[in-house]
Amino acid sequence: MPSTSPPRENLQSLKLKGELGELPQWIGKLQNLVKLRLEYTKLENPDAAIKVLGALPSLAILHLLEDSFKSGEAGIRLNFRPEDKMFPSLRMLLVSYISELESVKFETGAMPKLELLQFDVSSACRAGFFSGLELLPSLKEFMLDSYSYKDDFMKDLQNQLDKNPNRPILKRY
């Protein structure tokens, strides 16, 4: 039987792998957490999870992997809002192979220090999949896997990056 006791509060790096349904209550107390990786966690409420994670003051690297979230009827929508100074220290956001991901939205004031956004293939990529990339004031680089994306998606993505005053670079790998 896995331990349900919380880790030490000075923990800096954490990997959660396996079906959870919801984040453990103690995760919001990890004020020194710098790096977090979620994989196969199947979190049922993406908005609630993002709100808890966004309040972690030291979180600099967030990696959302395959099946981090459980899909609802309308698919998965990741919305990053500025409430409560969300993600004040986040510098790297990596989104990898989240099936049924429908959209990723950034609002003004969310992720003020985000420098790198890395995205690996999703079956739903189309124009409008990402929104608000022009609102990320510190974004320097958007890394996109070499999967063959549709022209409308690529044009929309580049258009948003071109509107960003920081002029982030789009890199394919």
N, CA, C and O atoms as a DFTB+ gen file, in Angstrom:
692 C
 N C O
     1  1       0.841      -1.178       0.000
     2  2       0.000       0.000       0.000
     3  2       0.884       1.239       0.000
     4  3       1.791       1.352       0.825
     5  1       0.626       2.191      -0.937
     6  2       1.456       3.384      -1.000
     7  2       1.242       4.289       0.206
     8  3       0.160       4.328       0.790
     9  1       2.273       5.000       0.557
    10  2       2.199       5.933       1.674
    11  2       1.342       7.136       1.303
    12  3       1.454       7.663       0.196
    13  1       0.499       7.565       2.211
    14  2      -0.321       8.750       1.976
    15  2       0.177       9.937       2.785
    16  3      -0.433      11.006       2.767
    17  1       1.277       9.751       3.491
    18  2       1.810      10.852       4.282
    19  2       2.474      11.866       3.345
    20  3       3.061      11.491       2.330
    21  1       2.377      13.131       3.689
    22  2       2.951      14.164       2.825
    23  2       4.475      14.153       2.869
    24  3       5.065      13.747       3.871
    25  1       5.111      14.595       1.797
    26  2       6.573      14.698       1.818
    27  2       7.002      15.893       2.661
    28  3       6.169      16.689       3.094
    29  1       8.291      16.010       2.887
    30  2       8.812      17.150       3.633
    31  2       8.477      18.444       2.905
    32  3       8.505      18.494       1.675
    33  1       8.169      19.461       3.640
    34  2       7.756      20.725       3.044
    35  2       8.868      21.426       2.273
    36  3       8.583      22.307       1.462
    37  1      10.136      21.056       2.504
    38  2      11.238      21.685       1.774
    39  2      11.569      20.955       0.467
    40  3      12.585      21.243      -0.165
    41  1      10.718      20.018       0.066
    42  2      10.896      19.268      -1.172
    43  2      10.956      20.230      -2.357
    44  3      10.156      21.160      -2.458
    45  1      11.936      19.986      -3.270
    46  2      12.101      20.879      -4.421
    47  2      11.668      20.259      -5.740
    48  3      11.345      20.985      -6.680
    49  1      11.653      18.941      -5.832
    50  2      11.298      18.272      -7.078
    51  2      10.369      17.103      -6.776
    52  3      10.580      16.359      -5.819
    53  1       9.325      16.950      -7.614
    54  2       8.333      15.909      -7.360
    55  2       7.802      15.366      -8.685
    56  3       7.486      16.128      -9.598
    57  1       7.709      14.043      -8.775
    58  2       7.082      13.371      -9.905
    59  2       5.891      12.588      -9.372
    60  3       6.038      11.746      -8.486
    61  1       4.717      12.868      -9.915
    62  2       3.525      12.112      -9.561
    63  2       3.131      11.301     -10.780
    64  3       2.854      11.858     -11.842
    65  1       3.105       9.988     -10.630
    66  2       2.790       9.102     -11.738
    67  2       1.783       8.070     -11.261
    68  3       1.997       7.388     -10.259
    69  1       0.691       7.966     -11.986
    70  2      -0.347       7.022     -11.624
    71  2      -1.652       7.738     -11.320
    72  3      -1.657       8.919     -10.971
    73  1      -2.743       7.025     -11.453
    74  2      -4.073       7.616     -11.344
    75  2      -4.346       8.146      -9.941
    76  3      -4.304       7.411      -8.955
    77  1      -4.627       9.452      -9.885
    78  2      -4.943      10.111      -8.622
    79  2      -6.380      10.628      -8.590
    80  3      -7.037      10.576      -7.551
    81  1      -6.859      11.117      -9.707
    82  2      -8.189      11.719      -9.755
    83  2      -8.171      13.173      -9.319
    84  3      -8.781      14.028      -9.961
    85  1      -7.476      13.451      -8.232
    86  2      -7.293      14.824      -7.762
    87  2      -5.922      14.932      -7.106
    88  3      -5.332      13.931      -6.699
    89  1      -5.434      16.145      -7.013
    90  2      -4.133      16.360      -6.383
    91  2      -4.231      16.099      -4.889
    92  3      -5.261      16.388      -4.279
    93  1      -3.171      15.555      -4.287
    94  2      -3.168      15.389      -2.831
    95  2      -3.298      16.760      -2.158
    96  3      -2.770      17.754      -2.656
    97  1      -3.996      16.803      -1.037
    98  2      -4.221      18.082      -0.356
    99  2      -2.921      18.744       0.088
   100  3      -2.838      19.971       0.139
   101  1      -1.918      17.954       0.405
   102  2      -0.667      18.497       0.916
   103  2       0.162      19.203      -0.149
   104  3       1.105      19.918       0.189
   105  1      -0.162      19.024      -1.421
   106  2       0.690      19.604      -2.469
   107  2       0.730      21.129      -2.404
   108  3       1.744      21.737      -2.745
   109  1      -0.356      21.742      -1.972
   110  2      -0.399      23.204      -1.846
   111  2       0.505      23.748      -0.754
   112  3       0.734      24.956      -0.692
   113  1       1.025      22.879       0.112
   114  2       1.913      23.307       1.193
   115  2       3.385      23.248       0.810
   116  3       4.251      23.617       1.603
   117  1       3.669      22.785      -0.402
   118  2       5.061      22.633      -0.838
   119  2       5.589      23.959      -1.385
   120  3       5.757      24.128      -2.592
   121  1       5.843      24.880      -0.484
   122  2       6.237      26.240      -0.850
   123  2       7.609      26.314      -1.524
   124  3       7.917      27.316      -2.169
   125  1       8.430      25.285      -1.390
   126  2       9.767      25.279      -1.981
   127  2       9.847      24.416      -3.245
   128  3      10.927      24.238      -3.807
   129  1       8.717      23.888      -3.686
   130  2       8.704      23.020      -4.865
   131  2       9.071      23.824      -6.110
   132  3       8.421      24.820      -6.430
   133  1      10.119      23.384      -6.809
   134  2      10.622      24.077      -7.988
   135  2      10.215      23.345      -9.263
   136  3       9.927      23.977     -10.280
   137  1      10.190      22.019      -9.209
   138  2       9.940      21.216     -10.412
   139  2       8.863      20.177     -10.121
   140  3       8.929      19.462      -9.120
   141  1       7.860      20.102     -11.016
   142  2       6.776      19.139     -10.860
   143  2       6.481      18.476     -12.193
   144  3       6.396      19.129     -13.233
   145  1       6.327      17.165     -12.132
   146  2       6.000      16.374     -13.318
   147  2       4.780      15.509     -13.004
   148  3       4.770      14.763     -12.025
   149  1       3.752      15.619     -13.850
   150  2       2.538      14.811     -13.711
   151  2       2.427      13.883     -14.908
   152  3       2.580      14.311     -16.052
   153  1       2.159      12.601     -14.640
   154  2       2.017      11.628     -15.726
   155  2       1.012      10.555     -15.307
   156  3       1.129       9.965     -14.233
   157  1       0.041      10.315     -16.157
   158  2      -1.008       9.309     -15.919
   159  2      -1.801       9.579     -14.639
   160  3      -2.386       8.658     -14.069
   161  1      -1.825      10.819     -14.190
   162  2      -2.521      11.137     -12.942
   163  2      -4.039      11.219     -13.120
   164  3      -4.784      11.067     -12.152
   165  1      -4.492      11.455     -14.327
   166  2      -5.926      11.523     -14.660
   167  2      -6.697      12.428     -13.703
   168  3      -7.724      12.042     -13.144
   169  1      -6.182      13.622     -13.532
   170  2      -6.852      14.597     -12.674
   171  2      -8.179      14.977     -13.321
   172  3      -8.228      15.308     -14.505
   173  1      -9.246      14.926     -12.542
   174  2     -10.593      15.084     -13.088
   175  2     -11.004      16.529     -13.315
   176  3     -11.879      16.786     -14.142
   177  1     -10.413      17.467     -12.621
   178  2     -10.794      18.865     -12.757
   179  2      -9.545      19.692     -13.076
   180  3      -8.855      20.146     -12.162
   181  1      -9.248      19.891     -14.374
   182  2      -8.042      20.643     -14.737
   183  2      -7.995      22.041     -14.129
   184  3      -6.934      22.482     -13.688
   185  1      -9.137      22.752     -14.099
   186  2      -9.141      24.111     -13.545
   187  2      -8.746      24.127     -12.076
   188  3      -7.977      24.988     -11.648
   189  1      -9.273      23.174     -11.296
   190  2      -8.939      23.092      -9.871
   191  2      -7.458      22.758      -9.685
   192  3      -6.796      23.333      -8.821
   193  1      -6.942      21.839     -10.486
   194  2      -5.531      21.458     -10.389
   195  2      -4.628      22.634     -10.755
   196  3      -3.639      22.897     -10.071
   197  1      -4.965      23.335     -11.826
   198  2      -4.167      24.485     -12.255
   199  2      -4.174      25.569     -11.179
   200  3      -3.155      26.222     -10.953
   201  1      -5.295      25.762     -10.525
   202  2      -5.380      26.777      -9.465
   203  2      -4.460      26.431      -8.295
   204  3      -3.770      27.303      -7.768
   205  1      -4.449      25.162      -7.890
   206  2      -3.574      24.728      -6.790
   207  2      -2.104      24.858      -7.199
   208  3      -1.293      25.394      -6.444
   209  1      -1.765      24.372      -8.381
   210  2      -0.377      24.422      -8.842
   211  2       0.077      25.861      -9.064
   212  3       1.225      26.205      -8.786
   213  1      -0.822      26.691      -9.562
   214  2      -0.484      28.086      -9.825
   215  2      -0.163      28.878      -8.579
   216  3       0.504      29.909      -8.654
   217  1      -0.625      28.415      -7.443
   218  2      -0.369      29.101      -6.179
   219  2       0.971      28.718      -5.555
   220  3       1.371      29.310      -4.552
   221  1       1.669      27.744      -6.127
   222  2       2.969      27.339      -5.582
   223  2       3.994      28.424      -5.928
   224  3       4.299      28.618      -7.105
   225  1       4.521      29.121      -4.946
   226  2       5.334      30.315      -5.206
   227  2       6.690      30.063      -5.849
   228  3       7.227      30.956      -6.505
   229  1       7.258      28.876      -5.682
   230  2       8.600      28.598      -6.194
   231  2       8.612      27.738      -7.454
   232  3       9.678      27.484      -8.014
   233  1       7.453      27.292      -7.904
   234  2       7.390      26.378      -9.049
   235  2       7.933      27.055     -10.301
   236  3       7.375      28.048     -10.770
   237  1       9.026      26.512     -10.842
   238  2       9.682      27.083     -12.020
   239  2       9.523      26.204     -13.249
   240  3       9.553      26.702     -14.374
   241  1       9.353      24.890     -13.045
   242  2       9.234      23.951     -14.165
   243  2       8.025      23.054     -13.932
   244  3       7.923      22.380     -12.907
   245  1       7.114      23.056     -14.893
   246  2       5.923      22.216     -14.825
   247  2       5.847      21.393     -16.094
   248  3       5.804      21.933     -17.199
   249  1       5.832      20.074     -15.923
   250  2       5.744      19.155     -17.053
   251  2       4.446      18.367     -16.935
   252  3       4.282      17.550     -16.028
   253  1       3.540      18.618     -17.851
   254  2       2.263      17.916     -17.910
   255  2       2.358      16.873     -19.013
   256  3       2.402      17.205     -20.197
   257  1       2.387      15.615     -18.611
   258  2       2.576      14.519     -19.558
   259  2       1.277      13.778     -19.831
   260  3       0.208      14.143     -19.343
   261  1       1.405      12.754     -20.606
   262  2       0.303      11.904     -21.037
   263  2      -0.654      11.569     -19.890
   264  3      -0.242      11.138     -18.813
   265  1      -1.934      11.783     -20.159
   266  2      -3.003      11.476     -19.204
   267  2      -2.842      12.177     -17.855
   268  3      -3.230      11.637     -16.819
   269  1      -2.273      13.374     -17.873
   270  2      -2.235      14.177     -16.644
   271  2      -3.651      14.505     -16.196
   272  3      -3.945      14.590     -15.004
   273  1      -4.529      14.687     -17.196
   274  2      -5.914      15.048     -16.917
   275  2      -6.856      14.043     -17.546
   276  3      -6.549      13.430     -18.569
   277  1      -7.999      13.887     -16.920
   278  2      -9.033      13.002     -17.447
   279  2      -9.969      13.847     -18.304
   280  3     -10.412      14.919     -17.891
   281  1     -10.257      13.356     -19.483
   282  2     -11.078      14.117     -20.408
   283  2     -12.546      14.076     -20.024
   284  3     -13.069      13.042     -19.610
   285  1     -13.200      15.221     -20.170
   286  2     -14.647      15.303     -19.986
   287  2     -15.314      15.198     -21.348
   288  3     -14.669      14.844     -22.335
   289  1     -16.586      15.501     -21.403
   290  2     -17.332      15.424     -22.656
   291  2     -16.784      16.362     -23.718
   292  3     -16.788      16.026     -24.902
   293  1     -16.318      17.523     -23.313
   294  2     -15.830      18.521     -24.268
   295  2     -14.320      18.463     -24.451
   296  3     -13.739      19.378     -25.036
   297  1     -13.678      17.420     -23.969
   298  2     -12.229      17.342     -24.044
   299  2     -11.596      18.139     -22.910
   300  3     -12.277      18.570     -21.980
   301  1     -10.297      18.324     -23.002
   302  2      -9.544      19.005     -21.952
   303  2      -9.173      20.404     -22.428
   304  3      -8.627      20.585     -23.516
   305  1      -9.478      21.377     -21.597
   306  2      -9.112      22.765     -21.878
   307  2      -8.241      23.252     -20.728
   308  3      -8.659      23.239     -19.570
   309  1      -7.044      23.677     -21.053
   310  2      -6.157      24.235     -20.028
   311  2      -6.254      25.748     -20.087
   312  3      -5.920      26.360     -21.102
   313  1      -6.709      26.347     -19.002
   314  2      -6.874      27.793     -18.915
   315  2      -5.970      28.331     -17.819
   316  3      -6.103      27.969     -16.650
   317  1      -5.057      29.195     -18.212
   318  2      -4.140      29.804     -17.261
   319  2      -4.576      31.251     -17.054
   320  3      -4.451      32.091     -17.945
   321  1      -5.089      31.519     -15.858
   322  2      -5.657      32.829     -15.524
   323  2      -4.742      33.548     -14.537
   324  3      -3.928      32.911     -13.867
   325  1      -4.874      34.873     -14.444
   326  2      -3.980      35.632     -13.562
   327  2      -4.411      35.693     -12.106
   328  3      -3.733      36.331     -11.301
   329  1      -5.511      35.054     -11.742
   330  2      -5.980      35.146     -10.359
   331  2      -4.890      34.747      -9.361
   332  3      -4.110      33.823      -9.594
   333  1      -4.866      35.453      -8.279
   334  2      -3.946      35.142      -7.181
   335  2      -2.486      35.054      -7.640
   336  3      -1.713      34.256      -7.109
   337  1      -2.121      35.862      -8.608
   338  2      -0.739      35.878      -9.122
   339  2      -0.295      34.469      -9.506
   340  3       0.741      33.987      -9.048
   341  1      -1.073      33.831     -10.331
   342  2      -0.862      32.446     -10.721
   343  2       0.508      32.222     -11.376
   344  3       0.928      32.984     -12.246
   345  1       1.179      31.176     -10.944
   346  2       2.475      30.769     -11.465
   347  2       3.479      31.923     -11.465
   348  3       4.020      32.262     -12.517
   349  1       3.738      32.532     -10.306
   350  2       4.616      33.701     -10.259
   351  2       6.071      33.418     -10.623
   352  3       6.786      34.339     -11.015
   353  1       6.529      32.173     -10.505
   354  2       7.935      31.847     -10.764
   355  2       8.126      30.896     -11.936
   356  3       9.260      30.524     -12.238
   357  1       7.065      30.496     -12.597
   358  2       7.175      29.484     -13.657
   359  2       7.967      30.020     -14.842
   360  3       7.648      31.070     -15.400
   361  1       9.003      29.279     -15.212
   362  2       9.857      29.655     -16.342
   363  2       9.718      28.685     -17.511
   364  3       9.928      29.059     -18.665
   365  1       9.360      27.430     -17.204
   366  2       9.231      26.406     -18.256
   367  2       7.926      25.647     -18.087
   368  3       7.628      25.129     -17.010
   369  1       7.149      25.586     -19.168
   370  2       5.936      24.785     -19.204
   371  2       6.080      23.803     -20.350
   372  3       6.253      24.198     -21.503
   373  1       6.007      22.516     -20.025
   374  2       6.121      21.466     -21.023
   375  2       4.822      20.680     -21.043
   376  3       4.407      20.132     -20.022
   377  1       4.186      20.624     -22.190
   378  2       2.927      19.914     -22.363
   379  2       3.191      18.817     -23.386
   380  3       3.491      19.104     -24.545
   381  1       3.079      17.556     -22.958
   382  2       3.465      16.439     -23.815
   383  2       2.392      15.372     -23.901
   384  3       2.027      14.754     -22.901
   385  1       1.901      15.169     -25.089
   386  2       1.040      14.027     -25.416
   387  2      -0.189      13.888     -24.518
   388  3      -0.522      12.785     -24.084
   389  1      -0.852      14.994     -24.246
   390  2      -2.096      14.925     -23.479
   391  2      -3.216      14.654     -24.471
   392  3      -3.587      15.528     -25.255
   393  1      -3.746      13.451     -24.435
   394  2      -4.802      13.093     -25.384
   395  2      -6.073      13.878     -25.077
   396  3      -6.367      14.181     -23.921
   397  1      -6.802      14.193     -26.104
   398  2      -8.064      14.927     -26.033
   399  2      -7.904      16.353     -25.513
   400  3      -8.856      16.945     -25.005
   401  1      -6.696      16.901     -25.643
   402  2      -6.476      18.298     -25.303
   403  2      -7.094      19.146     -26.406
   404  3      -6.723      19.022     -27.573
   405  1      -8.032      20.003     -26.037
   406  2      -8.775      20.805     -27.006
   407  2      -8.207      22.211     -27.175
   408  3      -8.241      22.770     -28.271
   409  1      -7.687      22.778     -26.093
   410  2      -7.172      24.140     -26.183
   411  2      -6.277      24.470     -24.992
   412  3      -6.357      23.852     -23.930
   413  1      -5.418      25.470     -25.212
   414  2      -4.546      26.002     -24.173
   415  2      -4.674      27.520     -24.247
   416  3      -4.364      28.126     -25.273
   417  1      -5.133      28.132     -23.150
   418  2      -5.411      29.564     -23.145
   419  2      -4.632      30.260     -22.031
   420  3      -4.619      29.816     -20.883
   421  1      -3.986      31.364     -22.403
   422  2      -3.272      32.200     -21.443
   423  2      -3.967      33.551     -21.383
   424  3      -4.265      34.143     -22.420
   425  1      -4.226      34.043     -20.171
   426  2      -4.830      35.355     -20.004
   427  2      -3.774      36.344     -19.517
   428  3      -2.740      35.946     -18.979
   429  1      -4.037      37.614     -19.708
   430  2      -3.120      38.671     -19.279
   431  2      -2.789      38.512     -17.798
   432  3      -3.685      38.391     -16.962
   433  1      -1.496      38.514     -17.481
   434  2      -1.061      38.424     -16.092
   435  2      -0.731      37.022     -15.626
   436  3      -0.105      36.851     -14.579
   437  1      -1.140      36.012     -16.384
   438  2      -0.796      34.633     -16.010
   439  2       0.629      34.342     -16.481
   440  3       1.027      34.745     -17.574
   441  1       1.366      33.659     -15.666
   442  2       2.731      33.233     -15.991
   443  2       3.641      34.386     -16.432
   444  3       4.156      34.364     -17.550
   445  1       3.843      35.377     -15.585
   446  2       4.630      36.545     -15.980
   447  2       6.102      36.264     -16.275
   448  3       6.751      37.068     -16.943
   449  1       6.640      35.150     -15.798
   450  2       8.060      34.849     -16.011
   451  2       8.299      33.696     -16.967
   452  3       9.439      33.263     -17.135
   453  1       7.236      33.183     -17.604
   454  2       7.391      32.037     -18.508
   455  2       8.309      32.396     -19.670
   456  3       8.050      33.345     -20.410
   457  1       9.393      31.620     -19.821
   458  2      10.373      31.856     -20.883
   459  2      10.296      30.804     -21.980
   460  3      10.520      31.107     -23.152
   461  1       9.978      29.561     -21.602
   462  2       9.972      28.466     -22.567
   463  2       8.656      27.711     -22.483
   464  3       8.238      27.287     -21.406
   465  1       8.016      27.550     -23.619
   466  2       6.819      26.732     -23.746
   467  2       7.142      25.645     -24.751
   468  3       7.435      25.923     -25.914
   469  1       7.084      24.403     -24.292
   470  2       7.366      23.266     -25.174
   471  2       6.091      22.457     -25.326
   472  3       5.412      22.148     -24.347
   473  1       5.778      22.119     -26.571
   474  2       4.541      21.414     -26.860
   475  2       4.825      20.236     -27.770
   476  3       5.440      20.382     -28.826
   477  1       4.368      19.064     -27.348
   478  2       4.486      17.847     -28.154
   479  2       3.097      17.416     -28.586
   480  3       2.124      17.589     -27.852
   481  1       3.020      16.879     -29.727
   482  2       1.819      16.552     -30.503
   483  2       0.520      16.319     -29.730
   484  3       0.479      15.649     -28.698
   485  1      -0.514      16.898     -30.280
   486  2      -1.876      16.654     -29.829
   487  2      -2.715      16.474     -31.079
   488  3      -2.491      17.150     -32.083
   489  1      -3.656      15.588     -31.025
   490  2      -4.463      15.295     -32.205
   491  2      -5.390      16.438     -32.595
   492  3      -5.929      16.436     -33.702
   493  1      -5.586      17.400     -31.726
   494  2      -6.590      18.437     -31.965
   495  2      -6.004      19.767     -32.430
   496  3      -6.687      20.787     -32.348
   497  1      -4.779      19.790     -32.909
   498  2      -4.148      21.058     -33.263
   499  2      -4.792      21.692     -34.485
   500  3      -4.838      21.102     -35.564
   501  1      -5.286      22.899     -34.290
   502  2      -5.930      23.674     -35.339
   503  2      -5.763      25.138     -34.971
   504  3      -5.316      25.454     -33.868
   505  1      -6.117      26.030     -35.878
   506  2      -6.078      27.451     -35.562
   507  2      -6.944      27.689     -34.335
   508  3      -8.038      27.136     -34.233
   509  1      -6.473      28.496     -33.417
   510  2      -7.206      28.779     -32.193
   511  2      -6.929      27.810     -31.064
   512  3      -7.440      27.990     -29.959
   513  1      -6.126      26.781     -31.319
   514  2      -5.790      25.808     -30.278
   515  2      -5.102      26.516     -29.112
   516  3      -5.456      26.309     -27.951
   517  1      -4.115      27.352     -29.435
   518  2      -3.474      28.201     -28.434
   519  2      -4.101      29.581     -28.531
   520  3      -4.427      30.051     -29.621
   521  1      -4.267      30.224     -27.391
   522  2      -4.666      31.619     -27.407
   523  2      -3.956      32.340     -26.275
   524  3      -3.722      31.775     -25.206
   525  1      -3.618      33.596     -26.528
   526  2      -2.969      34.423     -25.520
   527  2      -1.457      34.339     -25.496
   528  3      -0.839      34.835     -24.554
   529  1      -0.839      33.734     -26.493
   530  2       0.629      33.660     -26.503
   531  2       1.254      35.054     -26.554
   532  3       2.362      35.263     -26.060
   533  1       0.541      35.995     -27.150
   534  2       1.046      37.367     -27.226
   535  2       1.012      38.056     -25.863
   536  3       1.576      39.139     -25.704
   537  1       0.355      37.436     -24.874
   538  2       0.204      38.028     -23.546
   539  2       1.249      37.539     -22.542
   540  3       1.204      37.913     -21.370
   541  1       2.180      36.713     -22.990
   542  2       3.222      36.171     -22.106
   543  2       4.467      37.066     -22.223
   544  3       5.243      36.909     -23.166
   545  1       4.668      37.992     -21.288
   546  2       5.681      39.038     -21.443
   547  2       7.133      38.575     -21.434
   548  3       8.003      39.294     -21.924
   549  1       7.415      37.397     -20.890
   550  2       8.801      36.928     -20.802
   551  2       9.103      35.780     -21.751
   552  3      10.219      35.262     -21.759
   553  1       8.119      35.374     -22.554
   554  2       8.309      34.227     -23.442
   555  2       9.430      34.500     -24.440
   556  3       9.406      35.494     -25.165
   557  1      10.417      33.595     -24.464
   558  2      11.553      33.714     -25.377
   559  2      11.510      32.661     -26.477
   560  3      11.973      32.890     -27.594
   561  1      10.943      31.496     -26.139
   562  2      11.028      30.376     -27.073
   563  2       9.801      29.483     -26.965
   564  3       9.341      29.158     -25.870
   565  1       9.286      29.097     -28.115
   566  2       8.202      28.118     -28.202
   567  2       8.770      26.938     -28.973
   568  3       9.095      27.059     -30.154
   569  1       8.891      25.798     -28.306
   570  2       9.439      24.605     -28.955
   571  2       8.284      23.681     -29.325
   572  3       7.412      23.392     -28.505
   573  1       8.296      23.232     -30.557
   574  2       7.235      22.410     -31.100
   575  2       7.869      21.167     -31.708
   576  3       8.859      21.265     -32.433
   577  1       7.305      20.003     -31.416
   578  2       7.874      18.784     -31.986
   579  2       7.735      18.814     -33.505
   580  3       7.056      19.681     -34.055
   581  1       8.370      17.881     -34.168
   582  2       8.428      17.898     -35.631
   583  2       7.232      17.233     -36.302
   584  3       7.247      17.012     -37.513
   585  1       6.204      16.914     -35.535
   586  2       4.983      16.351     -36.103
   587  2       4.462      17.289     -37.189
   588  3       4.655      18.502     -37.096
   589  1       3.827      16.766     -38.184
   590  2       3.307      17.564     -39.292
   591  2       1.989      18.230     -38.881
   592  3       0.937      17.591     -38.877
   593  1       2.059      19.501     -38.539
   594  2       0.889      20.256     -38.132
   595  2       0.242      20.903     -39.350
   596  3       0.915      21.175     -40.345
   597  1      -1.045      21.146     -39.272
   598  2      -1.768      21.786     -40.367
   599  2      -1.310      23.228     -40.527
   600  3      -0.884      23.872     -39.569
   601  1      -1.408      23.722     -41.765
   602  2      -0.966      25.084     -42.076
   603  2      -1.691      26.138     -41.254
   604  3      -1.069      27.102     -40.809
   605  1      -3.009      25.973     -41.042
   606  2      -3.757      26.985     -40.294
   607  2      -3.282      27.077     -38.849
   608  3      -3.248      28.163     -38.270
   609  1      -2.917      25.939     -38.269
   610  2      -2.385      25.934     -36.902
   611  2      -1.049      26.677     -36.858
   612  3      -0.830      27.526     -35.995
   613  1      -0.172      26.353     -37.786
   614  2       1.161      26.967     -37.797
   615  2       1.074      28.475     -38.042
   616  3       1.800      29.242     -37.410
   617  1       0.201      28.905     -38.945
   618  2       0.046      30.340     -39.225
   619  2      -0.486      31.067     -37.993
   620  3       0.000      32.144     -37.648
   621  1      -1.470      30.488     -37.339
   622  2      -2.043      31.093     -36.139
   623  2      -0.997      31.180     -35.032
   624  3      -0.877      32.209     -34.366
   625  1      -0.252      30.117     -34.839
   626  2       0.794      30.076     -33.821
   627  2       1.837      31.164     -34.082
   628  3       2.189      31.922     -33.178
   629  1       2.329      31.238     -35.321
   630  2       3.347      32.234     -35.658
   631  2       2.786      33.652     -35.534
   632  3       3.498      34.560     -35.106
   633  1       1.533      33.848     -35.900
   634  2       0.901      35.155     -35.785
   635  2       0.864      35.619     -34.324
   636  3       1.167      36.775     -34.029
   637  1       0.492      34.713     -33.416
   638  2       0.466      35.072     -31.996
   639  2       1.864      35.403     -31.477
   640  3       2.045      36.360     -30.724
   641  1       2.841      34.607     -31.884
   642  2       4.215      34.853     -31.443
   643  2       4.730      36.180     -31.995
   644  3       5.456      36.899     -31.309
   645  1       4.354      36.509     -33.240
   646  2       4.769      37.778     -33.838
   647  2       4.159      38.979     -33.108
   648  3       4.756      40.056     -33.086
   649  1       2.984      38.803     -32.517
   650  2       2.321      39.886     -31.781
   651  2       2.890      40.059     -30.370
   652  3       2.641      41.071     -29.716
   653  1       3.647      39.077     -29.910
   654  2       4.245      39.164     -28.578
   655  2       5.391      40.178     -28.635
   656  3       6.292      40.030     -29.461
   657  1       5.379      41.212     -27.768
   658  2       6.433      42.237     -27.801
   659  2       7.836      41.677     -27.589
   660  3       8.820      42.304     -27.982
   661  1       7.934      40.521     -26.980
   662  2       9.237      39.903     -26.707
   663  2       9.781      39.149     -27.930
   664  3      10.935      38.722     -27.936
   665  1       8.952      38.990     -28.952
   666  2       9.318      38.303     -30.200
   667  2       9.941      36.917     -29.965
   668  3      11.075      36.677     -30.379
   669  1       9.210      36.004     -29.303
   670  2       9.747      34.665     -29.049
   671  2      10.037      33.910     -30.346
   672  3       9.409      34.148     -31.377
   673  1      10.989      33.010     -30.268
   674  2      11.417      32.190     -31.397
   675  2      10.617      30.899     -31.402
   676  3      10.412      30.276     -30.361
   677  1      10.169      30.506     -32.583
   678  2       9.514      29.210     -32.769
   679  2      10.560      28.236     -33.264
   680  3      11.163      28.445     -34.316
   681  1      10.779      27.160     -32.502
   682  2      11.765      26.142     -32.873
   683  2      11.066      24.805     -33.036
   684  3      10.199      24.443     -32.240
   685  1      11.447      24.082     -34.066
   686  2      10.948      22.721     -34.280
   687  2      12.070      21.757     -33.921
   688  3      13.241      22.032     -34.183
   689  1      11.711      20.637     -33.327
   690  2      12.731      19.634     -32.988
   691  2      12.248      18.257     -33.349
   692  3      12.963      17.277     -33.141
